[in-house]
PDB file of C-alpha atoms in Angstrom:
ATOM      1  CA  MET A   1     -29.286  13.408 -63.259  1.00  0.00           C
ATOM      2  CA  GLN A   2     -27.585  16.547 -64.261  1.00  0.00           C
ATOM      3  CA  ASN A   3     -24.973  17.590 -62.046  1.00  0.00           C
ATOM      4  CA  LYS A   4     -23.573  21.029 -63.489  1.00  0.00           C
ATOM      5  CA  LEU A   5     -23.461  22.906 -66.568  1.00  0.00           C
ATOM      6  CA  PRO A   6     -21.443  21.748 -69.117  1.00  0.00           C
ATOM      7  CA  ALA A   7     -17.670  23.142 -69.802  1.00  0.00           C
ATOM      8  CA  TRP A   8     -17.278  24.848 -73.061  1.00  0.00           C
ATOM      9  CA  ASP A   9     -13.663  23.033 -73.430  1.00  0.00           C
ATOM     10  CA  ASP A  10     -15.413  19.722 -72.601  1.00  0.00           C
ATOM     11  CA  LEU A  11     -18.119  20.591 -75.469  1.00  0.00           C
ATOM     12  CA  ARG A  12     -16.138  21.399 -78.241  1.00  0.00           C
ATOM     13  CA  VAL A  13     -14.610  17.819 -78.010  1.00  0.00           C
ATOM     14  CA  LEU A  14     -17.621  16.362 -77.948  1.00  0.00           C
ATOM     15  CA  LEU A  15     -18.666  18.417 -81.159  1.00  0.00           C
ATOM     16  CA  ALA A  16     -14.915  17.331 -82.613  1.00  0.00           C
ATOM     17  CA  VAL A  17     -15.875  13.320 -82.166  1.00  0.00           C
ATOM     18  CA  HIS A  18     -18.949  14.361 -84.005  1.00  0.00           C
ATOM     19  CA  ARG A  19     -17.582  15.813 -86.804  1.00  0.00           C
ATOM     20  CA  HIS A  20     -14.754  13.245 -87.060  1.00  0.00           C
ATOM     21  CA  GLY A  21     -15.916  10.286 -85.846  1.00  0.00           C
ATOM     22  CA  THR A  22     -13.119   8.889 -83.676  1.00  0.00           C
ATOM     23  CA  LEU A  23     -11.316   9.965 -80.744  1.00  0.00           C
ATOM     24  CA  LEU A  24      -7.915  10.429 -82.380  1.00  0.00           C
ATOM     25  CA  ALA A  25      -9.442  12.178 -85.405  1.00  0.00           C
ATOM     26  CA  ALA A  26     -10.773  14.335 -83.002  1.00  0.00           C
ATOM     27  CA  GLY A  27      -7.416  14.992 -81.086  1.00  0.00           C
ATOM     28  CA  GLN A  28      -5.595  15.504 -84.194  1.00  0.00           C
ATOM     29  CA  ALA A  29      -8.199  18.313 -85.308  1.00  0.00           C
ATOM     30  CA  LEU A  30      -7.856  19.840 -81.670  1.00  0.00           C
ATOM     31  CA  GLY A  31      -4.331  19.506 -81.202  1.00  0.00           C
ATOM     32  CA  LEU A  32      -5.031  16.937 -77.991  1.00  0.00           C
ATOM     33  CA  SER A  33      -4.276  13.208 -77.584  1.00  0.00           C
ATOM     34  CA  THR A  34      -6.393  10.629 -77.650  1.00  0.00           C
ATOM     35  CA  SER A  35      -6.277  10.250 -73.801  1.00  0.00           C
ATOM     36  CA  THR A  36      -7.050  13.581 -73.460  1.00  0.00           C
ATOM     37  CA  VAL A  37     -10.049  13.583 -75.696  1.00  0.00           C
ATOM     38  CA  ALA A  38     -10.963  10.415 -73.485  1.00  0.00           C
ATOM     39  CA  ARG A  39     -10.465  12.246 -70.249  1.00  0.00           C
ATOM     40  CA  ARG A  40     -12.564  15.357 -71.450  1.00  0.00           C
ATOM     41  CA  ILE A  41     -15.424  13.178 -72.765  1.00  0.00           C
ATOM     42  CA  GLY A  42     -15.515  11.460 -69.390  1.00  0.00           C
ATOM     43  CA  ALA A  43     -15.781  14.707 -67.400  1.00  0.00           C
ATOM     44  CA  LEU A  44     -18.409  15.560 -70.008  1.00  0.00           C
ATOM     45  CA  GLU A  45     -20.208  12.395 -69.045  1.00  0.00           C
ATOM     46  CA  ARG A  46     -20.125  12.487 -65.199  1.00  0.00           C
ATOM     47  CA  ASP A  47     -21.460  16.301 -65.307  1.00  0.00           C
ATOM     48  CA  MET A  48     -24.207  15.335 -67.253  1.00  0.00           C
ATOM     49  CA  GLY A  49     -24.627  11.866 -65.698  1.00  0.00           C
ATOM     50  CA  VAL A  50     -25.317   9.863 -68.657  1.00  0.00           C
ATOM     51  CA  ALA A  51     -23.334   8.046 -71.397  1.00  0.00           C
ATOM     52  CA  LEU A  52     -22.478  10.071 -74.238  1.00  0.00           C
ATOM     53  CA  VAL A  53     -20.006   8.323 -76.488  1.00  0.00           C
ATOM     54  CA  HIS A  54     -19.717   4.572 -77.286  1.00  0.00           C
ATOM     55  CA  ARG A  55     -16.437   3.466 -78.698  1.00  0.00           C
ATOM     56  CA  THR A  56     -16.271   0.798 -81.318  1.00  0.00           C
ATOM     57  CA  THR A  57     -13.822  -0.954 -83.654  1.00  0.00           C
ATOM     58  CA  GLN A  58     -15.590   1.112 -86.167  1.00  0.00           C
ATOM     59  CA  GLY A  59     -14.600   4.314 -84.388  1.00  0.00           C
ATOM     60  CA  SER A  60     -17.317   6.498 -82.099  1.00  0.00           C
ATOM     61  CA  ARG A  61     -20.930   5.998 -81.916  1.00  0.00           C
ATOM     62  CA  LEU A  62     -22.774   9.696 -80.289  1.00  0.00           C
ATOM     63  CA  GLU A  63     -25.909   8.024 -78.362  1.00  0.00           C
ATOM     64  CA  THR A  64     -28.997   9.878 -78.196  1.00  0.00           C
ATOM     65  CA  GLU A  65     -28.174  12.231 -75.135  1.00  0.00           C
ATOM     66  CA  ALA A  66     -25.043  13.296 -76.798  1.00  0.00           C
ATOM     67  CA  LEU A  67     -26.704  14.751 -79.935  1.00  0.00           C
ATOM     68  CA  ALA A  68     -28.587  17.442 -77.805  1.00  0.00           C
ATOM     69  CA  LEU A  69     -25.317  18.473 -76.578  1.00  0.00           C
ATOM     70  CA  VAL A  70     -23.616  18.439 -80.090  1.00  0.00           C
ATOM     71  CA  ALA A  71     -26.365  21.145 -81.381  1.00  0.00           C
ATOM     72  CA  LEU A  72     -25.714  23.353 -78.114  1.00  0.00           C
ATOM     73  CA  ALA A  73     -21.998  23.169 -79.072  1.00  0.00           C
ATOM     74  CA  HIS A  74     -22.503  24.318 -82.526  1.00  0.00           C
ATOM     75  CA  GLY A  75     -24.501  27.015 -81.762  1.00  0.00           C
ATOM     76  CA  PHE A  76     -22.267  28.138 -78.881  1.00  0.00           C
ATOM     77  CA  GLU A  77     -19.322  28.015 -81.788  1.00  0.00           C
ATOM     78  CA  GLN A  78     -21.251  29.801 -84.347  1.00  0.00           C
ATOM     79  CA  SER A  79     -21.937  32.547 -82.013  1.00  0.00           C
ATOM     80  CA  LEU A  80     -18.343  33.031 -81.012  1.00  0.00           C
ATOM     81  CA  ALA A  81     -17.755  33.480 -84.677  1.00  0.00           C
ATOM     82  CA  ALA A  82     -20.153  35.752 -84.936  1.00  0.00           C
ATOM     83  CA  HIS A  83     -18.956  37.678 -81.930  1.00  0.00           C
ATOM     84  CA  ARG A  84     -15.322  37.687 -83.547  1.00  0.00           C
ATOM     85  CA  ARG A  85     -16.638  38.911 -86.510  1.00  0.00           C
ATOM     86  CA  GLY A  86     -18.446  41.533 -84.963  1.00  0.00           C
ATOM     87  CA  GLY A  87     -15.220  42.515 -82.736  1.00  0.00           C
ATOM     88  CA  SER A  88     -13.150  43.129 -86.302  1.00  0.00           C
ATOM     89  CA  GLN A  89     -16.082  44.912 -88.101  1.00  0.00           C
ATOM     90  CA  ARG A  90     -15.741  47.452 -85.007  1.00  0.00           C
ATOM     91  CA  THR A  91     -11.928  47.375 -85.124  1.00  0.00           C
ATOM     92  CA  PHE A  92     -12.418  48.535 -89.127  1.00  0.00           C
ATOM     93  CA  SER A  93     -15.389  50.493 -89.100  1.00  0.00           C
ATOM     94  CA  GLY A  94     -14.716  54.392 -89.461  1.00  0.00           C
ATOM     95  CA  VAL A  95     -13.314  56.728 -92.128  1.00  0.00           C
ATOM     96  CA  VAL A  96      -9.570  56.849 -93.594  1.00  0.00           C
ATOM     97  CA  ARG A  97      -9.288  60.083 -95.081  1.00  0.00           C
ATOM     98  CA  ILE A  98      -6.230  60.562 -97.616  1.00  0.00           C
ATOM     99  CA  SER A  99      -4.747  63.427 -99.045  1.00  0.00           C
ATOM    100  CA  LEU A 100      -2.900  63.488-102.290  1.00  0.00           C
ATOM    101  CA  PRO A 101      -1.804  64.896-105.866  1.00  0.00           C
ATOM    102  CA  ASP A 102      -4.971  64.934-108.206  1.00  0.00           C
ATOM    103  CA  GLY A 103      -3.049  62.507-110.291  1.00  0.00           C
ATOM    104  CA  MET A 104      -2.695  59.768-107.863  1.00  0.00           C
ATOM    105  CA  MET A 105      -6.812  59.681-107.231  1.00  0.00           C
ATOM    106  CA  ALA A 106      -6.589  56.759-109.485  1.00  0.00           C
ATOM    107  CA  GLY A 107      -4.494  54.842-107.442  1.00  0.00           C
ATOM    108  CA  ALA A 108      -6.297  55.910-104.207  1.00  0.00           C
ATOM    109  CA  ALA A 109      -9.443  54.895-105.975  1.00  0.00           C
ATOM    110  CA  GLU A 110      -7.817  51.120-106.653  1.00  0.00           C
ATOM    111  CA  ALA A 111      -6.659  50.944-103.202  1.00  0.00           C
ATOM    112  CA  ALA A 112     -10.040  51.227-101.875  1.00  0.00           C
ATOM    113  CA  ASN A 113     -11.503  49.008-103.894  1.00  0.00           C
ATOM    114  CA  ARG A 114      -9.240  46.154-102.612  1.00  0.00           C
ATOM    115  CA  PHE A 115      -8.945  47.108 -98.991  1.00  0.00           C
ATOM    116  CA  CYS A 116     -12.835  47.194 -98.977  1.00  0.00           C
ATOM    117  CA  ARG A 117     -13.571  44.315-100.380  1.00  0.00           C
ATOM    118  CA  GLN A 118     -12.324  42.709 -96.892  1.00  0.00           C
ATOM    119  CA  HIS A 119     -13.624  45.674 -94.766  1.00  0.00           C
ATOM    120  CA  PRO A 120     -16.797  46.900 -96.642  1.00  0.00           C
ATOM    121  CA  GLU A 121     -17.590  48.299 -93.266  1.00  0.00           C
ATOM    122  CA  THR A 122     -14.174  51.323 -93.793  1.00  0.00           C
ATOM    123  CA  PHE A 123     -15.642  54.318 -95.740  1.00  0.00           C
ATOM    124  CA  ILE A 124     -12.269  55.826 -97.453  1.00  0.00           C
ATOM    125  CA  GLU A 125     -12.174  59.900 -98.330  1.00  0.00           C
ATOM    126  CA  ALA A 126      -9.876  60.604-101.145  1.00  0.00           C
ATOM    127  CA  VAL A 127      -9.129  64.190-101.339  1.00  0.00           C
ATOM    128  CA  SER A 128      -7.044  66.643-103.531  1.00  0.00           C
ATOM    129  CA  GLU A 129      -6.052  69.960-102.456  1.00  0.00           C
ATOM    130  CA  LEU A 130      -3.113  72.420-103.490  1.00  0.00           C
ATOM    131  CA  ARG A 131      -2.495  72.725-100.165  1.00  0.00           C
ATOM    132  CA  PHE A 132      -0.749  70.366 -97.619  1.00  0.00           C
ATOM    133  CA  VAL A 133      -3.271  69.486 -94.860  1.00  0.00           C
ATOM    134  CA  ASP A 134      -2.669  69.762 -91.660  1.00  0.00           C
ATOM    135  CA  LEU A 135      -1.913  66.234 -90.568  1.00  0.00           C
ATOM    136  CA  VAL A 136      -0.698  67.244 -87.030  1.00  0.00           C
ATOM    137  CA  ALA A 137      -4.461  69.262 -86.655  1.00  0.00           C
ATOM    138  CA  ARG A 138      -6.019  65.558 -88.347  1.00  0.00           C
ATOM    139  CA  GLU A 139      -7.285  66.905 -91.401  1.00  0.00           C
ATOM    140  CA  ALA A 140      -6.532  63.684 -92.789  1.00  0.00           C
ATOM    141  CA  ASP A 141      -5.476  60.735 -91.580  1.00  0.00           C
ATOM    142  CA  ILE A 142      -2.720  59.901 -94.530  1.00  0.00           C
ATOM    143  CA  GLY A 143      -1.240  62.430 -96.646  1.00  0.00           C
ATOM    144  CA  VAL A 144       1.034  61.746 -99.990  1.00  0.00           C
ATOM    145  CA  ARG A 145       3.624  64.266-100.255  1.00  0.00           C
ATOM    146  CA  ASN A 146       6.566  65.277-102.260  1.00  0.00           C
ATOM    147  CA  ARG A 147       9.023  66.316 -99.560  1.00  0.00           C
ATOM    148  CA  ARG A 148       9.422  64.757 -95.859  1.00  0.00           C
ATOM    149  CA  SER A 149       7.573  66.602 -92.990  1.00  0.00           C
ATOM    150  CA  SER A 150       9.243  68.640 -90.420  1.00  0.00           C
ATOM    151  CA  SER A 151       6.806  67.631 -87.111  1.00  0.00           C
ATOM    152  CA  PRO A 152       8.084  65.721 -84.876  1.00  0.00           C
ATOM    153  CA  VAL A 153       4.677  63.763 -84.464  1.00  0.00           C
ATOM    154  CA  LEU A 154       4.808  62.568 -88.172  1.00  0.00           C
ATOM    155  CA  ILE A 155       5.648  59.538 -89.845  1.00  0.00           C
ATOM    156  CA  ASP A 156       7.141  59.575 -93.211  1.00  0.00           C
ATOM    157  CA  ARG A 157       7.382  56.372 -95.549  1.00  0.00           C
ATOM    158  CA  PRO A 158       9.170  56.401 -99.007  1.00  0.00           C
ATOM    159  CA  LEU A 159       7.100  55.703-101.756  1.00  0.00           C
ATOM    160  CA  GLY A 160       9.018  56.101-104.987  1.00  0.00           C
ATOM    161  CA  VAL A 161      10.431  58.730-107.123  1.00  0.00           C
ATOM    162  CA  LEU A 162       8.486  58.991-110.041  1.00  0.00           C
ATOM    163  CA  GLU A 163       9.331  60.057-113.460  1.00  0.00           C
ATOM    164  CA  SER A 164       7.303  62.402-115.912  1.00  0.00           C
ATOM    165  CA  GLY A 165       7.346  62.670-119.394  1.00  0.00           C
ATOM    166  CA  LEU A 166       5.625  64.630-122.335  1.00  0.00           C
ATOM    167  CA  TYR A 167       2.737  63.393-124.346  1.00  0.00           C
ATOM    168  CA  ALA A 168       0.731  64.070-126.833  1.00  0.00           C
ATOM    169  CA  SER A 169      -1.850  62.678-129.431  1.00  0.00           C
ATOM    170  CA  GLU A 170      -1.129  61.236-132.911  1.00  0.00           C
ATOM    171  CA  GLU A 171      -2.807  63.740-134.749  1.00  0.00           C
ATOM    172  CA  TYR A 172      -0.780  66.595-132.763  1.00  0.00           C
ATOM    173  CA  VAL A 173       2.688  64.923-133.213  1.00  0.00           C
ATOM    174  CA  ALA A 174       1.643  64.538-136.937  1.00  0.00           C
ATOM    175  CA  ARG A 175       0.740  68.224-136.822  1.00  0.00           C
ATOM    176  CA  ARG A 176       3.231  69.852-135.029  1.00  0.00           C
ATOM    177  CA  LEU A 177       5.996  67.640-134.076  1.00  0.00           C
ATOM    178  CA  PRO A 178       6.828  64.804-136.075  1.00  0.00           C
ATOM    179  CA  ALA A 179       9.984  64.236-135.209  1.00  0.00           C
ATOM    180  CA  ARG A 180       8.654  63.485-131.868  1.00  0.00           C
ATOM    181  CA  PHE A 181      11.787  65.023-130.138  1.00  0.00           C
ATOM    182  CA  LEU A 182      12.169  68.366-128.272  1.00  0.00           C
ATOM    183  CA  GLY A 183      15.454  70.019-128.374  1.00  0.00           C
ATOM    184  CA  PRO A 184      16.547  73.283-126.746  1.00  0.00           C
ATOM    185  CA  GLY A 185      14.962  75.750-129.250  1.00  0.00           C
ATOM    186  CA  ASP A 186      11.581  73.557-129.997  1.00  0.00           C
ATOM    187  CA  TYR A 187       9.887  74.837-126.814  1.00  0.00           C
ATOM    188  CA  ALA A 188       8.117  78.390-127.372  1.00  0.00           C
ATOM    189  CA  ALA A 189       6.664  77.010-130.816  1.00  0.00           C
ATOM    190  CA  GLN A 190       4.988  74.027-128.938  1.00  0.00           C
ATOM    191  CA  ASP A 191       1.558  74.142-127.317  1.00  0.00           C
ATOM    192  CA  PHE A 192       1.749  72.681-123.536  1.00  0.00           C
ATOM    193  CA  VAL A 193      -1.310  71.286-121.495  1.00  0.00           C
ATOM    194  CA  VAL A 194      -0.352  71.973-117.289  1.00  0.00           C
ATOM    195  CA  ASP A 195      -1.675  72.538-114.574  1.00  0.00           C
ATOM    196  CA  ASP A 196      -3.274  75.846-113.627  1.00  0.00           C
ATOM    197  CA  ALA A 197      -0.581  76.098-110.896  1.00  0.00           C
ATOM    198  CA  ALA A 198       2.101  77.753-112.480  1.00  0.00           C
ATOM    199  CA  ASP A 199       4.920  77.304-109.767  1.00  0.00           C
ATOM    200  CA  ARG A 200       4.863  73.719-109.949  1.00  0.00           C
ATOM    201  CA  VAL A 201       7.852  72.135-110.488  1.00  0.00           C
ATOM    202  CA  PRO A 202       7.497  70.492-114.018  1.00  0.00           C
ATOM    203  CA  THR A 203       5.887  73.832-115.395  1.00  0.00           C
ATOM    204  CA  ARG A 204       8.602  76.188-114.179  1.00  0.00           C
ATOM    205  CA  TRP A 205      11.110  73.605-116.061  1.00  0.00           C
ATOM    206  CA  LEU A 206       9.031  74.241-119.390  1.00  0.00           C
ATOM    207  CA  VAL A 207       8.996  77.909-118.673  1.00  0.00           C
ATOM    208  CA  ASP A 208      12.701  78.203-118.182  1.00  0.00           C
ATOM    209  CA  ARG A 209      13.053  76.024-121.231  1.00  0.00           C
ATOM    210  CA  GLY A 210      11.112  78.430-123.646  1.00  0.00           C
ATOM    211  CA  ALA A 211       7.505  77.519-123.419  1.00  0.00           C
ATOM    212  CA  ARG A 212       5.016  80.144-123.660  1.00  0.00           C
ATOM    213  CA  ARG A 213       1.930  78.599-124.845  1.00  0.00           C
ATOM    214  CA  PHE A 214      -0.327  77.337-122.589  1.00  0.00           C
ATOM    215  CA  PRO A 215      -3.587  76.589-124.470  1.00  0.00           C
ATOM    216  CA  PHE A 216      -5.281  74.475-121.438  1.00  0.00           C
ATOM    217  CA  ARG A 217      -4.669  74.572-117.876  1.00  0.00           C
ATOM    218  CA  SER A 218      -6.559  72.441-115.451  1.00  0.00           C
ATOM    219  CA  ASN A 219      -5.834  71.246-111.645  1.00  0.00           C
ATOM    220  CA  ALA A 220      -7.418  67.686-112.647  1.00  0.00           C
ATOM    221  CA  MET A 221      -5.348  65.087-114.287  1.00  0.00           C
ATOM    222  CA  GLU A 222      -8.141  63.954-116.208  1.00  0.00           C
ATOM    223  CA  ALA A 223      -9.325  66.881-117.934  1.00  0.00           C
ATOM    224  CA  ARG A 224      -5.332  67.497-118.854  1.00  0.00           C
ATOM    225  CA  LEU A 225      -5.218  64.140-120.239  1.00  0.00           C
ATOM    226  CA  LEU A 226      -8.503  64.421-122.359  1.00  0.00           C
ATOM    227  CA  ALA A 227      -7.483  67.721-123.739  1.00  0.00           C
ATOM    228  CA  ALA A 228      -4.112  66.173-124.997  1.00  0.00           C
ATOM    229  CA  LYS A 229      -5.923  63.611-126.369  1.00  0.00           C
ATOM    230  CA  GLY A 230      -7.991  65.467-128.014  1.00  0.00           C
ATOM    231  CA  GLY A 231      -4.961  67.521-129.696  1.00  0.00           C
ATOM    232  CA  ARG A 232      -4.537  70.709-127.531  1.00  0.00           C
ATOM    233  CA  GLY A 233      -0.801  70.161-126.487  1.00  0.00           C
ATOM    234  CA  LEU A 234       1.828  68.618-125.216  1.00  0.00           C
ATOM    235  CA  VAL A 235       1.028  67.073-121.708  1.00  0.00           C
ATOM    236  CA  LEU A 236       3.142  66.423-118.628  1.00  0.00           C
ATOM    237  CA  CYS A 237       2.196  62.901-117.554  1.00  0.00           C
ATOM    238  CA  ALA A 238       3.867  60.108-114.743  1.00  0.00           C
ATOM    239  CA  VAL A 239       5.619  57.719-117.205  1.00  0.00           C
ATOM    240  CA  GLY A 240       3.828  55.019-115.455  1.00  0.00           C
ATOM    241  CA  GLU A 241       0.365  56.183-115.287  1.00  0.00           C
ATOM    242  CA  ALA A 242       0.911  57.063-119.481  1.00  0.00           C
ATOM    243  CA  THR A 243       1.101  53.283-119.991  1.00  0.00           C
ATOM    244  CA  ARG A 244      -2.717  53.211-119.378  1.00  0.00           C
ATOM    245  CA  HIS A 245      -3.115  55.727-121.983  1.00  0.00           C
ATOM    246  CA  PRO A 246      -2.641  54.311-125.434  1.00  0.00           C
ATOM    247  CA  GLU A 247      -4.133  57.220-127.239  1.00  0.00           C
ATOM    248  CA  LEU A 248      -0.736  59.292-126.059  1.00  0.00           C
ATOM    249  CA  VAL A 249       2.442  59.000-127.433  1.00  0.00           C
ATOM    250  CA  PRO A 250       5.955  59.783-125.866  1.00  0.00           C
ATOM    251  CA  ILE A 251       8.006  62.653-126.625  1.00  0.00           C
ATOM    252  CA  ASP A 252      11.792  62.500-126.294  1.00  0.00           C
ATOM    253  CA  LEU A 253      13.722  65.426-124.917  1.00  0.00           C
ATOM    254  CA  GLU A 254      16.779  66.907-124.994  1.00  0.00           C
ATOM    255  CA  ALA A 255      17.034  67.113-121.033  1.00  0.00           C
ATOM    256  CA  PRO A 256      14.935  64.918-118.536  1.00  0.00           C
ATOM    257  CA  LEU A 257      12.205  65.965-116.935  1.00  0.00           C
ATOM    258  CA  PRO A 258      12.372  66.678-112.781  1.00  0.00           C
ATOM    259  CA  SER A 259      12.169  63.604-110.757  1.00  0.00           C
ATOM    260  CA  ILE A 260       9.653  63.868-107.628  1.00  0.00           C
ATOM    261  CA  PRO A 261       9.970  61.718-104.919  1.00  0.00           C
ATOM    262  CA  PHE A 262       6.736  60.845-102.864  1.00  0.00           C
ATOM    263  CA  PHE A 263       6.636  60.138 -99.158  1.00  0.00           C
ATOM    264  CA  LEU A 264       2.983  58.525 -97.476  1.00  0.00           C
ATOM    265  CA  THR A 265       2.683  60.813 -94.247  1.00  0.00           C
ATOM    266  CA  MET A 266       0.811  59.755 -91.025  1.00  0.00           C
ATOM    267  CA  HIS A 267       0.413  60.618 -87.547  1.00  0.00           C
ATOM    268  CA  LYS A 268       1.984  58.767 -84.937  1.00  0.00           C
ATOM    269  CA  ASP A 269      -1.202  58.267 -83.028  1.00  0.00           C
ATOM    270  CA  VAL A 270      -2.835  56.923 -85.998  1.00  0.00           C
ATOM    271  CA  ARG A 271      -0.558  54.941 -87.710  1.00  0.00           C
ATOM    272  CA  LYS A 272      -1.387  51.728 -85.706  1.00  0.00           C
ATOM    273  CA  VAL A 273      -5.280  52.432 -86.041  1.00  0.00           C
ATOM    274  CA  PRO A 274      -6.261  48.783 -88.205  1.00  0.00           C
ATOM    275  CA  ARG A 275      -8.219  50.764 -90.835  1.00  0.00           C
ATOM    276  CA  VAL A 276      -5.878  53.351 -91.075  1.00  0.00           C
ATOM    277  CA  LYS A 277      -2.511  50.630 -90.964  1.00  0.00           C
ATOM    278  CA  GLY A 278      -4.398  48.610 -93.285  1.00  0.00           C
ATOM    279  CA  PHE A 279      -5.464  51.443 -96.063  1.00  0.00           C
ATOM    280  CA  ALA A 280      -1.888  52.428 -96.299  1.00  0.00           C
ATOM    281  CA  ALA A 281      -0.675  49.354 -96.839  1.00  0.00           C
ATOM    282  CA  ALA A 282      -2.945  49.109 -99.697  1.00  0.00           C
ATOM    283  CA  PHE A 283      -2.155  52.600-100.951  1.00  0.00           C
ATOM    284  CA  GLU A 284       1.676  51.373-100.915  1.00  0.00           C
ATOM    285  CA  ALA A 285       0.984  48.384-102.875  1.00  0.00           C
ATOM    286  CA  VAL A 286      -0.906  49.815-105.846  1.00  0.00           C
ATOM    287  CA  PHE A 287       1.981  52.304-106.192  1.00  0.00           C
ATOM    288  CA  ALA A 288       4.771  50.150-105.735  1.00  0.00           C
ATOM    289  CA  GLU A 289       2.865  48.472-108.806  1.00  0.00           C
ATOM    290  CA  HIS A 290       3.045  51.718-110.751  1.00  0.00           C
ATOM    291  CA  MET A 291       6.862  51.774-110.228  1.00  0.00           C
ATOM    292  CA  LEU A 292       7.121  48.329-111.598  1.00  0.00           C
ATOM    293  CA  LEU A 293       5.088  50.095-114.951  1.00  0.00           C
ATOM    294  CA  GLN A 294       7.444  53.370-114.613  1.00  0.00           C
ATOM    295  CA  ALA A 295      10.462  50.768-114.736  1.00  0.00           C
ATOM    296  CA  ALA A 296       9.133  49.057-117.765  1.00  0.00           C
ATOM    297  CA  ALA A 297       8.297  52.301-119.684  1.00  0.00           C
ATOM    298  CA  LEU A 298      11.407  53.735-118.931  1.00  0.00           C
ATOM    299  CA  ALA A 299      13.452  50.830-120.204  1.00  0.00           C
ATOM    300  CA  ALA A 300      11.085  50.628-123.260  1.00  0.00           C
ATOM    301  CA  ARG A 301      12.105  54.460-123.882  1.00  0.00           C
ATOM    302  CA  ALA A 302      15.601  54.095-123.653  1.00  0.00           C
ATOM    303  CA  ALA A 303      15.547  51.092-125.796  1.00  0.00           C
ATOM    304  CA  ARG A 304      13.794  52.826-128.373  1.00  0.00           C
ATOM    305  CA  ARG A 305      15.854  56.016-128.325  1.00  0.00           C
ATOM    306  CA  PRO A 306      18.486  56.941-130.920  1.00  0.00           C
ATOM    307  CA  SER A 307      22.279  56.864-129.450  1.00  0.00           C
ATOM    308  CA  GLY A 308      22.887  60.149-127.808  1.00  0.00           C
ATOM    309  CA  GLN A 309      19.540  61.803-127.803  1.00  0.00           C
ATOM    310  CA  GLY A 310      18.097  62.912-124.443  1.00  0.00           C
ATOM    311  CA  ARG A 311      18.638  60.483-121.106  1.00  0.00           C
TER     312      ARG A 311
END
């Protein structure tokens, strides 16, 4: 006669015996001693008022009455697993908004692809804006910036220092710059494809060296790269990113372009939110891979450059 409802701890031991065939193997799977397994089975048998497990020299055989309890235990185990999955989905459910330079959009997309394979319930919004969004006012969860923040409620994590270079199509080089080298007096005669914001550091650097011809300006990196591939002029591009565009060839310079540090910035209150923390880590991993590409490209450029020419 049934005296009380079986305890889950006892049911999971019975399920383990059913799956593994012996009390010893069940105990090993659960991290319990064989005597503890036997004690739990005995307690379950007393609660149910029937014999459930018959031990033989070949292992443990479950009585017919035990199979209904095994099915009950299995269903309960599945329900617990589904509940845990649901809890995880709720934890990561929601939107992560990241604000970053246009040239890093491909990196944000790659980070989103990787992160959302594991957490499809998270939606990513990547926004490129000329202004710095107000992270204190929560206009975005994550910002990628070229300087540290001044607010005490924001956290900055260094991503790395990006090196830029000038690149052009083979056609442009053959027509306008066969030496593939820009000396101190060469900038005024060349065409440049640049950002439409004239106050950006790299553009100012070009102007300071005499650049005057800008036949194509755009705040979209993809548009600038397409224009350069079409022969419109020399384009400023991060060294690591340029490795993805074999149609463009590097131009050696008499002086290096400015290096720009970047930081990943978050509000203190959101940095531990699982979906924000997880996506930030995915973006940092993508950026780290970019830094490896940059290091390899710089090493190749140094090996190619004649002694005494530029950096």
